[in-house]
PDB file of C-alpha atoms in Angstrom:
ATOM      1  CA  MET A   1      12.523  41.224 -49.501  1.00 48.00           C
ATOM      2  CA  SER A   2      11.901  37.868 -51.020  1.00 48.00           C
ATOM      3  CA  GLU A   3      15.117  36.645 -49.295  1.00 52.00           C
ATOM      4  CA  LYS A   4      13.757  37.504 -45.809  1.00 55.00           C
ATOM      5  CA  THR A   5      10.376  35.896 -46.346  1.00 63.00           C
ATOM      6  CA  PRO A   6      11.711  32.317 -46.630  1.00 73.00           C
ATOM      7  CA  LEU A   7      13.805  32.821 -43.466  1.00 68.00           C
ATOM      8  CA  ALA A   8      10.817  34.162 -41.518  1.00 71.00           C
ATOM      9  CA  THR A   9       8.747  31.259 -42.805  1.00 73.00           C
ATOM     10  CA  LEU A  10      11.372  28.745 -41.671  1.00 66.00           C
ATOM     11  CA  LYS A  11      11.485  30.316 -38.188  1.00 72.00           C
ATOM     12  CA  ALA A  12       7.707  30.246 -37.931  1.00 71.00           C
ATOM     13  CA  ARG A  13       7.637  26.599 -39.008  1.00 72.00           C
ATOM     14  CA  ARG A  14      10.332  25.700 -36.486  1.00 70.00           C
ATOM     15  CA  GLN A  15       8.351  27.378 -33.667  1.00 70.00           C
ATOM     16  CA  LEU A  16       5.191  25.623 -34.807  1.00 64.00           C
ATOM     17  CA  LEU A  17       6.955  22.232 -34.819  1.00 63.00           C
ATOM     18  CA  LYS A  18       8.380  22.852 -31.325  1.00 64.00           C
ATOM     19  CA  ALA A  19       4.950  23.773 -29.974  1.00 61.00           C
ATOM     20  CA  GLY A  20       3.351  20.798 -31.729  1.00 59.00           C
ATOM     21  CA  GLY A  21       5.994  18.433 -30.311  1.00 59.00           C
ATOM     22  CA  ALA A  22       5.448  19.753 -26.792  1.00 56.00           C
ATOM     23  CA  LEU A  23       1.674  19.416 -27.183  1.00 52.00           C
ATOM     24  CA  MET A  24       2.005  15.866 -28.530  1.00 55.00           C
ATOM     25  CA  THR A  25       4.190  14.903 -25.546  1.00 51.00           C
ATOM     26  CA  LEU A  26       1.515  16.190 -23.158  1.00 47.00           C
ATOM     27  CA  LEU A  27      -1.246  14.351 -24.999  1.00 50.00           C
ATOM     28  CA  VAL A  28       0.612  11.031 -25.150  1.00 47.00           C
ATOM     29  CA  THR A  29       1.860  11.048 -21.515  1.00 44.00           C
ATOM     30  CA  PRO A  30      -0.961   9.935 -19.203  1.00 48.00           C
ATOM     31  CA  ILE A  31      -1.478  12.122 -16.185  1.00 46.00           C
ATOM     32  CA  GLY A  32      -0.025  10.337 -13.202  1.00 43.00           C
ATOM     33  CA  LEU A  33       2.680   8.684 -15.299  1.00 44.00           C
ATOM     34  CA  ALA A  34       4.459  12.012 -15.557  1.00 40.00           C
ATOM     35  CA  GLN A  35       5.625  11.071 -12.071  1.00 49.00           C
ATOM     36  CA  ALA A  36       6.704   7.454 -11.923  1.00 58.00           C
ATOM     37  CA  ALA A  37       4.478   5.252  -9.788  1.00 76.00           C
ATOM     38  CA  THR A  38       6.020   3.955  -6.581  1.00 85.00           C
ATOM     39  CA  ARG A  39       6.707   0.238  -6.502  1.00 90.00           C
ATOM     40  CA  ILE A  40       6.051  -1.970  -3.507  1.00 93.00           C
ATOM     41  CA  ILE A  41       9.242  -3.996  -3.138  1.00 94.00           C
ATOM     42  CA  GLY A  42       8.329  -6.140  -0.143  1.00 95.00           C
ATOM     43  CA  VAL A  43       5.471  -7.216   2.117  1.00 96.00           C
ATOM     44  CA  ARG A  44       5.788  -8.947   5.473  1.00 96.00           C
ATOM     45  CA  VAL A  45       3.189 -10.252   7.944  1.00 97.00           C
ATOM     46  CA  TRP A  46       3.911 -11.115  11.602  1.00 96.00           C
ATOM     47  CA  PRO A  47       0.962 -12.626  13.473  1.00 96.00           C
ATOM     48  CA  ALA A  48       1.200 -12.768  17.276  1.00 92.00           C
ATOM     49  CA  ARG A  49      -1.168 -13.196  20.200  1.00 88.00           C
ATOM     50  CA  ASP A  50      -1.057  -9.481  21.103  1.00 91.00           C
ATOM     51  CA  TYR A  51      -1.327  -8.037  17.569  1.00 95.00           C
ATOM     52  CA  THR A  52      -0.571  -8.683  13.905  1.00 97.00           C
ATOM     53  CA  ARG A  53       1.856  -6.481  11.994  1.00 98.00           C
ATOM     54  CA  VAL A  54       1.679  -6.010   8.224  1.00 97.00           C
ATOM     55  CA  THR A  55       4.557  -4.078   6.650  1.00 97.00           C
ATOM     56  CA  LEU A  56       4.612  -2.752   3.095  1.00 97.00           C
ATOM     57  CA  GLU A  57       8.006  -1.644   1.832  1.00 97.00           C
ATOM     58  CA  GLY A  58       8.253   0.840  -1.011  1.00 94.00           C
ATOM     59  CA  ALA A  59      10.972   2.302  -3.176  1.00 91.00           C
ATOM     60  CA  GLU A  60       9.614   5.770  -2.264  1.00 93.00           C
ATOM     61  CA  SER A  61       7.600   7.207   0.600  1.00 93.00           C
ATOM     62  CA  LEU A  62       4.078   5.706   0.657  1.00 94.00           C
ATOM     63  CA  LYS A  63       1.008   7.958   0.686  1.00 95.00           C
ATOM     64  CA  PHE A  64      -2.082   6.362   2.169  1.00 96.00           C
ATOM     65  CA  SER A  65      -5.482   6.794   3.749  1.00 97.00           C
ATOM     66  CA  HIS A  66      -7.461   4.232   5.732  1.00 97.00           C
ATOM     67  CA  GLN A  67     -10.879   3.521   7.184  1.00 97.00           C
ATOM     68  CA  ILE A  68     -12.569   0.864   9.291  1.00 96.00           C
ATOM     69  CA  VAL A  69     -15.692  -0.732   7.802  1.00 96.00           C
ATOM     70  CA  LYS A  70     -18.182  -2.575  10.021  1.00 94.00           C
ATOM     71  CA  ASN A  71     -20.400  -5.656   9.462  1.00 93.00           C
ATOM     72  CA  PRO A  72     -18.257  -7.526   8.575  1.00 94.00           C
ATOM     73  CA  GLU A  73     -15.159  -5.986  10.178  1.00 96.00           C
ATOM     74  CA  ARG A  74     -12.637  -4.730   7.604  1.00 97.00           C
ATOM     75  CA  LEU A  75      -9.720  -2.342   7.413  1.00 98.00           C
ATOM     76  CA  VAL A  76      -9.487  -0.572   4.054  1.00 98.00           C
ATOM     77  CA  VAL A  77      -6.177   1.074   3.082  1.00 97.00           C
ATOM     78  CA  ASP A  78      -5.818   3.142  -0.098  1.00 97.00           C
ATOM     79  CA  LEU A  79      -2.255   3.505  -1.379  1.00 96.00           C
ATOM     80  CA  GLU A  80      -1.847   6.515  -3.666  1.00 96.00           C
ATOM     81  CA  GLY A  81       0.582   6.618  -6.580  1.00 94.00           C
ATOM     82  CA  ILE A  82       1.310   2.897  -6.288  1.00 91.00           C
ATOM     83  CA  GLU A  83       1.744   0.481  -9.166  1.00 88.00           C
ATOM     84  CA  PHE A  84      -0.047  -2.850  -8.636  1.00 91.00           C
ATOM     85  CA  ASN A  85       2.613  -5.523  -9.030  1.00 92.00           C
ATOM     86  CA  SER A  86       3.369  -9.168  -8.252  1.00 93.00           C
ATOM     87  CA  VAL A  87       4.549  -8.290  -4.720  1.00 94.00           C
ATOM     88  CA  LEU A  88       1.105  -6.882  -3.833  1.00 93.00           C
ATOM     89  CA  GLN A  89      -0.552  -9.746  -5.681  1.00 93.00           C
ATOM     90  CA  SER A  90       1.286 -12.212  -3.392  1.00 94.00           C
ATOM     91  CA  LEU A  91       0.030 -10.553  -0.177  1.00 94.00           C
ATOM     92  CA  PRO A  92      -2.967 -12.932   0.359  1.00 95.00           C
ATOM     93  CA  GLU A  93      -0.573 -15.911   0.414  1.00 95.00           C
ATOM     94  CA  LYS A  94       1.214 -14.428   3.429  1.00 95.00           C
ATOM     95  CA  ILE A  95      -1.831 -14.750   5.705  1.00 95.00           C
ATOM     96  CA  SER A  96      -1.972 -17.865   7.873  1.00 93.00           C
ATOM     97  CA  GLU A  97      -5.241 -19.484   8.929  1.00 93.00           C
ATOM     98  CA  THR A  98      -3.930 -19.297  12.495  1.00 94.00           C
ATOM     99  CA  ASP A  99      -3.552 -15.493  12.401  1.00 95.00           C
ATOM    100  CA  PRO A 100      -5.623 -14.304  15.371  1.00 94.00           C
ATOM    101  CA  TYR A 101      -6.877 -11.099  13.705  1.00 96.00           C
ATOM    102  CA  ILE A 102      -6.754 -11.370   9.885  1.00 97.00           C
ATOM    103  CA  LYS A 103      -9.184 -13.573   7.984  1.00 97.00           C
ATOM    104  CA  LEU A 104      -7.847 -12.603   4.534  1.00 95.00           C
ATOM    105  CA  ILE A 105      -6.336  -9.725   2.537  1.00 96.00           C
ATOM    106  CA  ARG A 106      -7.218  -8.617  -0.972  1.00 95.00           C
ATOM    107  CA  ALA A 107      -5.371  -6.049  -3.062  1.00 95.00           C
ATOM    108  CA  GLY A 108      -6.276  -4.504  -6.392  1.00 94.00           C
ATOM    109  CA  ARG A 109      -6.512  -1.343  -8.450  1.00 93.00           C
ATOM    110  CA  ASN A 110      -9.289   0.801  -7.016  1.00 92.00           C
ATOM    111  CA  ARG A 111      -9.039   3.697  -9.461  1.00 91.00           C
ATOM    112  CA  PRO A 112      -6.232   5.172 -11.590  1.00 90.00           C
ATOM    113  CA  GLY A 113      -3.160   5.654  -9.413  1.00 90.00           C
ATOM    114  CA  VAL A 114      -4.710   4.030  -6.308  1.00 94.00           C
ATOM    115  CA  VAL A 115      -4.272   0.478  -5.024  1.00 96.00           C
ATOM    116  CA  ARG A 116      -6.748  -0.628  -2.349  1.00 97.00           C
ATOM    117  CA  LEU A 117      -5.989  -3.201   0.339  1.00 97.00           C
ATOM    118  CA  VAL A 118      -9.002  -4.744   2.057  1.00 97.00           C
ATOM    119  CA  ILE A 119      -8.158  -6.654   5.219  1.00 98.00           C
ATOM    120  CA  GLU A 120     -11.033  -8.842   6.371  1.00 97.00           C
ATOM    121  CA  LEU A 121     -10.824  -9.245  10.140  1.00 97.00           C
ATOM    122  CA  LYS A 122     -11.778 -12.001  12.577  1.00 95.00           C
ATOM    123  CA  SER A 123     -12.723  -9.452  15.256  1.00 93.00           C
ATOM    124  CA  GLU A 124     -12.868  -5.729  15.904  1.00 94.00           C
ATOM    125  CA  ILE A 125      -9.446  -4.042  15.933  1.00 95.00           C
ATOM    126  CA  ALA A 126      -7.821  -0.737  16.868  1.00 95.00           C
ATOM    127  CA  PRO A 127      -5.237  -0.184  14.124  1.00 97.00           C
ATOM    128  CA  GLN A 128      -2.061   1.819  14.548  1.00 97.00           C
ATOM    129  CA  ILE A 129      -0.770   2.843  11.127  1.00 97.00           C
ATOM    130  CA  PHE A 130       2.472   4.730  10.620  1.00 97.00           C
ATOM    131  CA  SER A 131       5.360   5.278   8.201  1.00 97.00           C
ATOM    132  CA  LEU A 132       9.029   4.576   8.803  1.00 97.00           C
ATOM    133  CA  PRO A 133      11.940   6.054   6.836  1.00 96.00           C
ATOM    134  CA  PRO A 134      14.572   3.823   5.214  1.00 95.00           C
ATOM    135  CA  ALA A 135      16.910   2.117   7.687  1.00 94.00           C
ATOM    136  CA  GLY A 136      19.647  -0.403   6.991  1.00 93.00           C
ATOM    137  CA  SER A 137      18.563  -2.671   4.142  1.00 93.00           C
ATOM    138  CA  TYR A 138      14.888  -1.612   4.428  1.00 94.00           C
ATOM    139  CA  GLY A 139      13.252   1.017   2.224  1.00 94.00           C
ATOM    140  CA  HIS A 140      10.323   3.281   3.047  1.00 96.00           C
ATOM    141  CA  ARG A 141       7.821   1.305   5.119  1.00 97.00           C
ATOM    142  CA  LEU A 142       4.137   1.555   5.911  1.00 97.00           C
ATOM    143  CA  VAL A 143       3.356  -0.388   9.092  1.00 98.00           C
ATOM    144  CA  LEU A 144      -0.139  -1.628   9.944  1.00 98.00           C
ATOM    145  CA  ASP A 145      -0.332  -2.839  13.543  1.00 98.00           C
ATOM    146  CA  LEU A 146      -3.685  -4.524  14.167  1.00 97.00           C
ATOM    147  CA  TYR A 147      -4.448  -4.570  17.903  1.00 95.00           C
ATOM    148  CA  PRO A 148      -7.622  -6.113  19.317  1.00 94.00           C
ATOM    149  CA  THR A 149     -10.038  -3.632  20.875  1.00 91.00           C
ATOM    150  CA  GLU A 150     -10.059  -5.929  23.926  1.00 82.00           C
ATOM    151  CA  PRO A 151      -6.392  -6.575  24.845  1.00 73.00           C
ATOM    152  CA  VAL A 152      -5.291 -10.143  25.508  1.00 70.00           C
ATOM    153  CA  ASP A 153      -5.319 -10.873  29.261  1.00 69.00           C
ATOM    154  CA  PRO A 154      -1.904 -12.423  30.085  1.00 69.00           C
ATOM    155  CA  LEU A 155      -3.285 -14.262  33.136  1.00 73.00           C
ATOM    156  CA  LEU A 156      -6.110 -15.803  31.107  1.00 64.00           C
ATOM    157  CA  ALA A 157      -3.619 -16.737  28.374  1.00 63.00           C
ATOM    158  CA  LEU A 158      -1.482 -18.481  30.980  1.00 67.00           C
ATOM    159  CA  ILE A 159      -4.501 -20.410  32.331  1.00 74.00           C
ATOM    160  CA  GLU A 160      -5.554 -21.421  28.798  1.00 66.00           C
ATOM    161  CA  LYS A 161      -2.050 -22.642  27.958  1.00 66.00           C
ATOM    162  CA  LYS A 162      -2.167 -26.371  27.310  1.00 60.00           C
ATOM    163  CA  VAL A 163      -0.735 -28.490  30.127  1.00 55.00           C
ATOM    164  CA  PRO A 164       1.394 -31.486  28.986  1.00 57.00           C
ATOM    165  CA  ASP A 165      -0.348 -34.893  29.305  1.00 55.00           C
ATOM    166  CA  ASP A 166       2.361 -36.418  31.509  1.00 55.00           C
ATOM    167  CA  ALA A 167       2.297 -33.606  34.104  1.00 52.00           C
TER     168      ALA A 167
END
């Protein structure tokens, strides 16, 4: 019987070590890092008279929620499961002073696993926000189209167009 006791003890120890290793892995791995955070790999901004388009390109599909905040006018977009990186950090530099709708953009970590974009606006907008699947050389994209609540009148725009001095 003394021969079986050491073998049973070794098996019990092995099971205890396996359970302890699994528990240690769970304790050391932060929740949310068990799934790798999605990286933003590109940001683009296209200002135009009719609307401004902001596109965020991710390595994976982008999960988001958004809300409009009044006084002052802002669009707030929360990106879930996103890692804050240098691409997002460079977003404010992409906004031109001449953009007709965007005053400035800020991005930062809002809470664990969530990056918040705050777009300060020059006027009230009606956003159209949608996702696009990968196509060609582009990855997963989140598109923010910022339309004015009062559409640009093409006739008024034509009248306001500057006439050359020698005309």
